[in-house]
PDB file of C-alpha atoms in Angstrom:
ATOM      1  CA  UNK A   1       0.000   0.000   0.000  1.00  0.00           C
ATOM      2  CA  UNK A   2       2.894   2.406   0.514  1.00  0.00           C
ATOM      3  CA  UNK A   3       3.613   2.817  -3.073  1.00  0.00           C
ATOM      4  CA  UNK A   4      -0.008   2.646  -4.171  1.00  0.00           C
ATOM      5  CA  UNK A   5      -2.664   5.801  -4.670  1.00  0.00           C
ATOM      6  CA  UNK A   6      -5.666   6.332  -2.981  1.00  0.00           C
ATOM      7  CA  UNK A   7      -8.816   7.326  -4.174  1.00  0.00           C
ATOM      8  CA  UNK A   8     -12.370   8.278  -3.347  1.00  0.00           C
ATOM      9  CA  UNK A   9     -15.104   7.243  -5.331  1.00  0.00           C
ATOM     10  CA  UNK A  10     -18.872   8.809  -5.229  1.00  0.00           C
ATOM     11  CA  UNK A  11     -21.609   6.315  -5.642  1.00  0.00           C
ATOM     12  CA  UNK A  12     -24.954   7.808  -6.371  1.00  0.00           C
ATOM     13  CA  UNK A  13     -27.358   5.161  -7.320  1.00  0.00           C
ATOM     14  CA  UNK A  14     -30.319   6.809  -9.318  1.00  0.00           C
ATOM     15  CA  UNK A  15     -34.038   6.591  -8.702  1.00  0.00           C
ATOM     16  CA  UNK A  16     -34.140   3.101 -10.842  1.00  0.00           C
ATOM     17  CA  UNK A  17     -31.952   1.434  -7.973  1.00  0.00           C
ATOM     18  CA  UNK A  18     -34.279  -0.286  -5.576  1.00  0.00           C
ATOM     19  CA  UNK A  19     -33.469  -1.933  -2.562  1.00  0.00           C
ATOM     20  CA  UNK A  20     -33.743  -5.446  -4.321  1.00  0.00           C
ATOM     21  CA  UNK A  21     -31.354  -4.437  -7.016  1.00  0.00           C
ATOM     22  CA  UNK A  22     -29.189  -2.472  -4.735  1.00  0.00           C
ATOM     23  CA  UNK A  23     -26.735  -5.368  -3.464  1.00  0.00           C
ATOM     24  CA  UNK A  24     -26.106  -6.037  -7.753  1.00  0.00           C
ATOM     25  CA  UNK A  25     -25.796  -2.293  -8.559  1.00  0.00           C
ATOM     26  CA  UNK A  26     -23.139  -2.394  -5.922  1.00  0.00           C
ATOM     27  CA  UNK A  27     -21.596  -5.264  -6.753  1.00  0.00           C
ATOM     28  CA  UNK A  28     -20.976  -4.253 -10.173  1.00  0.00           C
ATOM     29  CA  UNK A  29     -19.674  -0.730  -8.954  1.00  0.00           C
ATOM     30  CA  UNK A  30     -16.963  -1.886  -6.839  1.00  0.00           C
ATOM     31  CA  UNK A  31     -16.048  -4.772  -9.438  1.00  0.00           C
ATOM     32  CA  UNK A  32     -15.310  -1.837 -11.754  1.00  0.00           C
ATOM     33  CA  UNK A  33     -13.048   0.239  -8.830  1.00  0.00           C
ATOM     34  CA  UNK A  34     -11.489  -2.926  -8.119  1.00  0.00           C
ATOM     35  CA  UNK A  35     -10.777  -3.871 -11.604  1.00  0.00           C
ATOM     36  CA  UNK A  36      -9.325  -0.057 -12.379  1.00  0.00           C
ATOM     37  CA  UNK A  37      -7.319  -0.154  -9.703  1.00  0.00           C
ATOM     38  CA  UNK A  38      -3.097  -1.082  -9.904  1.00  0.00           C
ATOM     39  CA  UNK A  39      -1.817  -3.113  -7.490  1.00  0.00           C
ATOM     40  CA  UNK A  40      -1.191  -1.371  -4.130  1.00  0.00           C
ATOM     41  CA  UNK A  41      -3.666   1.260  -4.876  1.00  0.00           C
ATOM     42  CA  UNK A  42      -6.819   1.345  -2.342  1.00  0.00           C
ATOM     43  CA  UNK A  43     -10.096   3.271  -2.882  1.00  0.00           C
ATOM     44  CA  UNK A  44     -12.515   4.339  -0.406  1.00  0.00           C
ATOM     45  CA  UNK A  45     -16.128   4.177  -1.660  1.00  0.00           C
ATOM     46  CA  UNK A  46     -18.702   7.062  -0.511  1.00  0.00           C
ATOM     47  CA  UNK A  47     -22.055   5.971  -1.371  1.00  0.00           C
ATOM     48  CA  UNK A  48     -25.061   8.394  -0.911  1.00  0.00           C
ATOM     49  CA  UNK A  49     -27.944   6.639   0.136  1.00  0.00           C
ATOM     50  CA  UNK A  50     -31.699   7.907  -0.278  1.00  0.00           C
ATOM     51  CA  UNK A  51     -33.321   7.043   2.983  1.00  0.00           C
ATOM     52  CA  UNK A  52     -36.050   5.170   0.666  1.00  0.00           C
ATOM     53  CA  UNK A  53     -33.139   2.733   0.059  1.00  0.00           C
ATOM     54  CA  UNK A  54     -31.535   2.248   3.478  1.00  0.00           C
ATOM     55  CA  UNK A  55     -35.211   1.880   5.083  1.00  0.00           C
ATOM     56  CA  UNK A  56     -35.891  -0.155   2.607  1.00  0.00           C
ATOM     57  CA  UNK A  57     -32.602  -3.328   4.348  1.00  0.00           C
ATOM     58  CA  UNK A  58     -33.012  -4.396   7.526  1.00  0.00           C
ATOM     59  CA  UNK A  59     -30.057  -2.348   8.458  1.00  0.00           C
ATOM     60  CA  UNK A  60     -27.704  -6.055   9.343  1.00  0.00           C
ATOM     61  CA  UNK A  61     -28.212  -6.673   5.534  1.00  0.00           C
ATOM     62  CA  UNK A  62     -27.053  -3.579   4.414  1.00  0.00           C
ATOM     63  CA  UNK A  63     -23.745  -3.901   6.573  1.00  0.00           C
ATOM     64  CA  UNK A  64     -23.504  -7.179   5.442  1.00  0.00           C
ATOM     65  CA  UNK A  65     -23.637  -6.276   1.442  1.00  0.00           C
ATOM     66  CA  UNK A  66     -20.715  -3.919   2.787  1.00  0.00           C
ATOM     67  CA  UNK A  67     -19.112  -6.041   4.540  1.00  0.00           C
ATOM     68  CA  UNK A  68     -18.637  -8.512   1.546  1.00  0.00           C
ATOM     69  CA  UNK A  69     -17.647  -5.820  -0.730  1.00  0.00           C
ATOM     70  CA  UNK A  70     -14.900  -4.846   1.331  1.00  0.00           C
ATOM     71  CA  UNK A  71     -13.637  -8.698   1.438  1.00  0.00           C
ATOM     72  CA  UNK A  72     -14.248  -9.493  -2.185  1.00  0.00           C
ATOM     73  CA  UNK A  73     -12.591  -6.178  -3.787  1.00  0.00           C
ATOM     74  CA  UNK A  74      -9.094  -6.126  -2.150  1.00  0.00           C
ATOM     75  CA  UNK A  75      -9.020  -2.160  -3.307  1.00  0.00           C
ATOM     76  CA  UNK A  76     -11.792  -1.244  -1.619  1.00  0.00           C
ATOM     77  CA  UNK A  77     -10.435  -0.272   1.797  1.00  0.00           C
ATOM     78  CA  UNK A  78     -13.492   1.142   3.336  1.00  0.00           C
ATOM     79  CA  UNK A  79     -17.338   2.421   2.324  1.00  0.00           C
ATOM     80  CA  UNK A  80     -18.692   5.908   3.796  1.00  0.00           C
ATOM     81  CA  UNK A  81     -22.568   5.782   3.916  1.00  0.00           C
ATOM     82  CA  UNK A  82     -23.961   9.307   3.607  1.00  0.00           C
ATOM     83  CA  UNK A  83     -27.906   9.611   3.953  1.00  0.00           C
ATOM     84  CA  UNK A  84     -29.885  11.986   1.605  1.00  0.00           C
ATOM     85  CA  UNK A  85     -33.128  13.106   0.417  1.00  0.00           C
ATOM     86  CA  UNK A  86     -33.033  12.297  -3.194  1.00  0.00           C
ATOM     87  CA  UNK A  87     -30.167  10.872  -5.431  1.00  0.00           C
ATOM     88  CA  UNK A  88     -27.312  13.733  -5.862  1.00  0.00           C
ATOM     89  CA  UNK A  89     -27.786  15.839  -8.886  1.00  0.00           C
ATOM     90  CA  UNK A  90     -24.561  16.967 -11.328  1.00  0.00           C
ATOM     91  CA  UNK A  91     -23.970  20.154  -9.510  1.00  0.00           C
ATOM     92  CA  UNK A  92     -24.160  18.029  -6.004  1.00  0.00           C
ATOM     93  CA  UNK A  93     -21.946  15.201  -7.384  1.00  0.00           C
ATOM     94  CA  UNK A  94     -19.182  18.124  -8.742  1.00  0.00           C
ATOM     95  CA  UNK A  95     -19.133  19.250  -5.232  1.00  0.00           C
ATOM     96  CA  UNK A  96     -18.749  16.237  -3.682  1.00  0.00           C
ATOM     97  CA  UNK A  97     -15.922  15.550  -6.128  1.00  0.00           C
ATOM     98  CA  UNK A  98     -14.592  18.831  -4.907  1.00  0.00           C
ATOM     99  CA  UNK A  99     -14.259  17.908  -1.365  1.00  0.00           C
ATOM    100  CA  UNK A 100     -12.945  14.409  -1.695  1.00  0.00           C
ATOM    101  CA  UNK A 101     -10.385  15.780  -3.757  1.00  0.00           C
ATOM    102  CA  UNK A 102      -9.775  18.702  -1.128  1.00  0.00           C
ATOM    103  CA  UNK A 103      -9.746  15.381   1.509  1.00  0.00           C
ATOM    104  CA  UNK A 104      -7.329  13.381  -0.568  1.00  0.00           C
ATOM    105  CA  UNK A 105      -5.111  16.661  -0.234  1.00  0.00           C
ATOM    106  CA  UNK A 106      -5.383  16.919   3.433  1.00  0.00           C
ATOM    107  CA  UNK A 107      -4.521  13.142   3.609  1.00  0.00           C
ATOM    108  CA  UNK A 108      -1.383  12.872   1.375  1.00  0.00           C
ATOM    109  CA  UNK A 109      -0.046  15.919   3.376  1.00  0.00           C
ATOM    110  CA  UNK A 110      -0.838  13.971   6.449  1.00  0.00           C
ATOM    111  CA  UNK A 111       0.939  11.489   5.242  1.00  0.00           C
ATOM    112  CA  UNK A 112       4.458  13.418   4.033  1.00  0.00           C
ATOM    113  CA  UNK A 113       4.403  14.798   7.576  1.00  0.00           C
ATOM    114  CA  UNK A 114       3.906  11.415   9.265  1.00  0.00           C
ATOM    115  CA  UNK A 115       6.633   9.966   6.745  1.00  0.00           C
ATOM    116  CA  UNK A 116       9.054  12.648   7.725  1.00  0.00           C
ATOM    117  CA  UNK A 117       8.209  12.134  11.609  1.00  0.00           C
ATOM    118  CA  UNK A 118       9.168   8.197  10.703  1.00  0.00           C
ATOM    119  CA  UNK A 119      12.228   8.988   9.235  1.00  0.00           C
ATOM    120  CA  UNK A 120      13.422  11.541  11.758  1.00  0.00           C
ATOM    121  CA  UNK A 121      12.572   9.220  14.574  1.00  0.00           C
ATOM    122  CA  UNK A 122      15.251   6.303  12.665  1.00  0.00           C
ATOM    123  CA  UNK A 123      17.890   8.812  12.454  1.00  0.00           C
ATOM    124  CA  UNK A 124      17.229   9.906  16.145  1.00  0.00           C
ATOM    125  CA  UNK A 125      17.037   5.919  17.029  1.00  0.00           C
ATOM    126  CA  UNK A 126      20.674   4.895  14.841  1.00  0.00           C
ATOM    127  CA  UNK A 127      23.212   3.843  17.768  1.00  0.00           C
ATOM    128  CA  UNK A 128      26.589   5.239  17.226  1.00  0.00           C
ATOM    129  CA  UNK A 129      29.580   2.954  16.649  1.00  0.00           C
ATOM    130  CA  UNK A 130      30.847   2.017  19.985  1.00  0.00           C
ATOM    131  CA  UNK A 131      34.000   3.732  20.713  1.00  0.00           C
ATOM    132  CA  UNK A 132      36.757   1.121  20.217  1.00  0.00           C
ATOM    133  CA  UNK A 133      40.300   1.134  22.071  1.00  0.00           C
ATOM    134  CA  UNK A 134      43.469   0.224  20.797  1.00  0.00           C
ATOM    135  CA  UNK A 135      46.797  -0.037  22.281  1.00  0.00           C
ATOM    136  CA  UNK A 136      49.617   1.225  20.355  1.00  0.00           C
ATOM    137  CA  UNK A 137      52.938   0.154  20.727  1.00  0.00           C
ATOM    138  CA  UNK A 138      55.746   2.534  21.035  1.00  0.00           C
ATOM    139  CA  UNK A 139      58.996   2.415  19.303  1.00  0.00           C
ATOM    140  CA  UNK A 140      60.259   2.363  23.435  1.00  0.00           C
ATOM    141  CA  UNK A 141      58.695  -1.012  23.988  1.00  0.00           C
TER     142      UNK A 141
END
Protein backbone atom coordinates (compact mmCIF):
# COMPACT_ATOMS: atom_id res chain seq x y z
CA UNK A 1 0.00 0.00 0.00
CA UNK A 2 2.89 2.41 0.51
CA UNK A 3 3.61 2.82 -3.07
CA UNK A 4 -0.01 2.65 -4.17
CA UNK A 5 -2.66 5.80 -4.67
CA UNK A 6 -5.67 6.33 -2.98
CA UNK A 7 -8.82 7.33 -4.17
CA UNK A 8 -12.37 8.28 -3.35
CA UNK A 9 -15.10 7.24 -5.33
CA UNK A 10 -18.87 8.81 -5.23
CA UNK A 11 -21.61 6.31 -5.64
CA UNK A 12 -24.95 7.81 -6.37
CA UNK A 13 -27.36 5.16 -7.32
CA UNK A 14 -30.32 6.81 -9.32
CA UNK A 15 -34.04 6.59 -8.70
CA UNK A 16 -34.14 3.10 -10.84
CA UNK A 17 -31.95 1.43 -7.97
CA UNK A 18 -34.28 -0.29 -5.58
CA UNK A 19 -33.47 -1.93 -2.56
CA UNK A 20 -33.74 -5.45 -4.32
CA UNK A 21 -31.35 -4.44 -7.02
CA UNK A 22 -29.19 -2.47 -4.73
CA UNK A 23 -26.74 -5.37 -3.46
CA UNK A 24 -26.11 -6.04 -7.75
CA UNK A 25 -25.80 -2.29 -8.56
CA UNK A 26 -23.14 -2.39 -5.92
CA UNK A 27 -21.60 -5.26 -6.75
CA UNK A 28 -20.98 -4.25 -10.17
CA UNK A 29 -19.67 -0.73 -8.95
CA UNK A 30 -16.96 -1.89 -6.84
CA UNK A 31 -16.05 -4.77 -9.44
CA UNK A 32 -15.31 -1.84 -11.75
CA UNK A 33 -13.05 0.24 -8.83
CA UNK A 34 -11.49 -2.93 -8.12
CA UNK A 35 -10.78 -3.87 -11.60
CA UNK A 36 -9.32 -0.06 -12.38
CA UNK A 37 -7.32 -0.15 -9.70
CA UNK A 38 -3.10 -1.08 -9.90
CA UNK A 39 -1.82 -3.11 -7.49
CA UNK A 40 -1.19 -1.37 -4.13
CA UNK A 41 -3.67 1.26 -4.88
CA UNK A 42 -6.82 1.34 -2.34
CA UNK A 43 -10.10 3.27 -2.88
CA UNK A 44 -12.51 4.34 -0.41
CA UNK A 45 -16.13 4.18 -1.66
CA UNK A 46 -18.70 7.06 -0.51
CA UNK A 47 -22.06 5.97 -1.37
CA UNK A 48 -25.06 8.39 -0.91
CA UNK A 49 -27.94 6.64 0.14
CA UNK A 50 -31.70 7.91 -0.28
CA UNK A 51 -33.32 7.04 2.98
CA UNK A 52 -36.05 5.17 0.67
CA UNK A 53 -33.14 2.73 0.06
CA UNK A 54 -31.54 2.25 3.48
CA UNK A 55 -35.21 1.88 5.08
CA UNK A 56 -35.89 -0.15 2.61
CA UNK A 57 -32.60 -3.33 4.35
CA UNK A 58 -33.01 -4.40 7.53
CA UNK A 59 -30.06 -2.35 8.46
CA UNK A 60 -27.70 -6.05 9.34
CA UNK A 61 -28.21 -6.67 5.53
CA UNK A 62 -27.05 -3.58 4.41
CA UNK A 63 -23.74 -3.90 6.57
CA UNK A 64 -23.50 -7.18 5.44
CA UNK A 65 -23.64 -6.28 1.44
CA UNK A 66 -20.72 -3.92 2.79
CA UNK A 67 -19.11 -6.04 4.54
CA UNK A 68 -18.64 -8.51 1.55
CA UNK A 69 -17.65 -5.82 -0.73
CA UNK A 70 -14.90 -4.85 1.33
CA UNK A 71 -13.64 -8.70 1.44
CA UNK A 72 -14.25 -9.49 -2.19
CA UNK A 73 -12.59 -6.18 -3.79
CA UNK A 74 -9.09 -6.13 -2.15
CA UNK A 75 -9.02 -2.16 -3.31
CA UNK A 76 -11.79 -1.24 -1.62
CA UNK A 77 -10.43 -0.27 1.80
CA UNK A 78 -13.49 1.14 3.34
CA UNK A 79 -17.34 2.42 2.32
CA UNK A 80 -18.69 5.91 3.80
CA UNK A 81 -22.57 5.78 3.92
CA UNK A 82 -23.96 9.31 3.61
CA UNK A 83 -27.91 9.61 3.95
CA UNK A 84 -29.89 11.99 1.60
CA UNK A 85 -33.13 13.11 0.42
CA UNK A 86 -33.03 12.30 -3.19
CA UNK A 87 -30.17 10.87 -5.43
CA UNK A 88 -27.31 13.73 -5.86
CA UNK A 89 -27.79 15.84 -8.89
CA UNK A 90 -24.56 16.97 -11.33
CA UNK A 91 -23.97 20.15 -9.51
CA UNK A 92 -24.16 18.03 -6.00
CA UNK A 93 -21.95 15.20 -7.38
CA UNK A 94 -19.18 18.12 -8.74
CA UNK A 95 -19.13 19.25 -5.23
CA UNK A 96 -18.75 16.24 -3.68
CA UNK A 97 -15.92 15.55 -6.13
CA UNK A 98 -14.59 18.83 -4.91
CA UNK A 99 -14.26 17.91 -1.37
CA UNK A 100 -12.95 14.41 -1.70
CA UNK A 101 -10.39 15.78 -3.76
CA UNK A 102 -9.77 18.70 -1.13
CA UNK A 103 -9.75 15.38 1.51
CA UNK A 104 -7.33 13.38 -0.57
CA UNK A 105 -5.11 16.66 -0.23
CA UNK A 106 -5.38 16.92 3.43
CA UNK A 107 -4.52 13.14 3.61
CA UNK A 108 -1.38 12.87 1.37
CA UNK A 109 -0.05 15.92 3.38
CA UNK A 110 -0.84 13.97 6.45
CA UNK A 111 0.94 11.49 5.24
CA UNK A 112 4.46 13.42 4.03
CA UNK A 113 4.40 14.80 7.58
CA UNK A 114 3.91 11.42 9.27
CA UNK A 115 6.63 9.97 6.74
CA UNK A 116 9.05 12.65 7.73
CA UNK A 117 8.21 12.13 11.61
CA UNK A 118 9.17 8.20 10.70
CA UNK A 119 12.23 8.99 9.23
CA UNK A 120 13.42 11.54 11.76
CA UNK A 121 12.57 9.22 14.57
CA UNK A 122 15.25 6.30 12.67
CA UNK A 123 17.89 8.81 12.45
CA UNK A 124 17.23 9.91 16.14
CA UNK A 125 17.04 5.92 17.03
CA UNK A 126 20.67 4.90 14.84
CA UNK A 127 23.21 3.84 17.77
CA UNK A 128 26.59 5.24 17.23
CA UNK A 129 29.58 2.95 16.65
CA UNK A 130 30.85 2.02 19.99
CA UNK A 131 34.00 3.73 20.71
CA UNK A 132 36.76 1.12 20.22
CA UNK A 133 40.30 1.13 22.07
CA UNK A 134 43.47 0.22 20.80
CA UNK A 135 46.80 -0.04 22.28
CA UNK A 136 49.62 1.23 20.36
CA UNK A 137 52.94 0.15 20.73
CA UNK A 138 55.75 2.53 21.03
CA UNK A 139 59.00 2.42 19.30
CA UNK A 140 60.26 2.36 23.44
CA UNK A 141 58.69 -1.01 23.99
Amino acid sequence: MASGQIHIAILNPGVEITPLRLRGWLQKEAAVINNRANPGDGAILRLFLTKKLRYGLPGKKLDAILQALTEKYPAVLRIEVQLIEAPLTEDEMAAQTRIANADLQKFLKRAEEYAKRKQAEAVENVQPAPIQWHKLKSALD
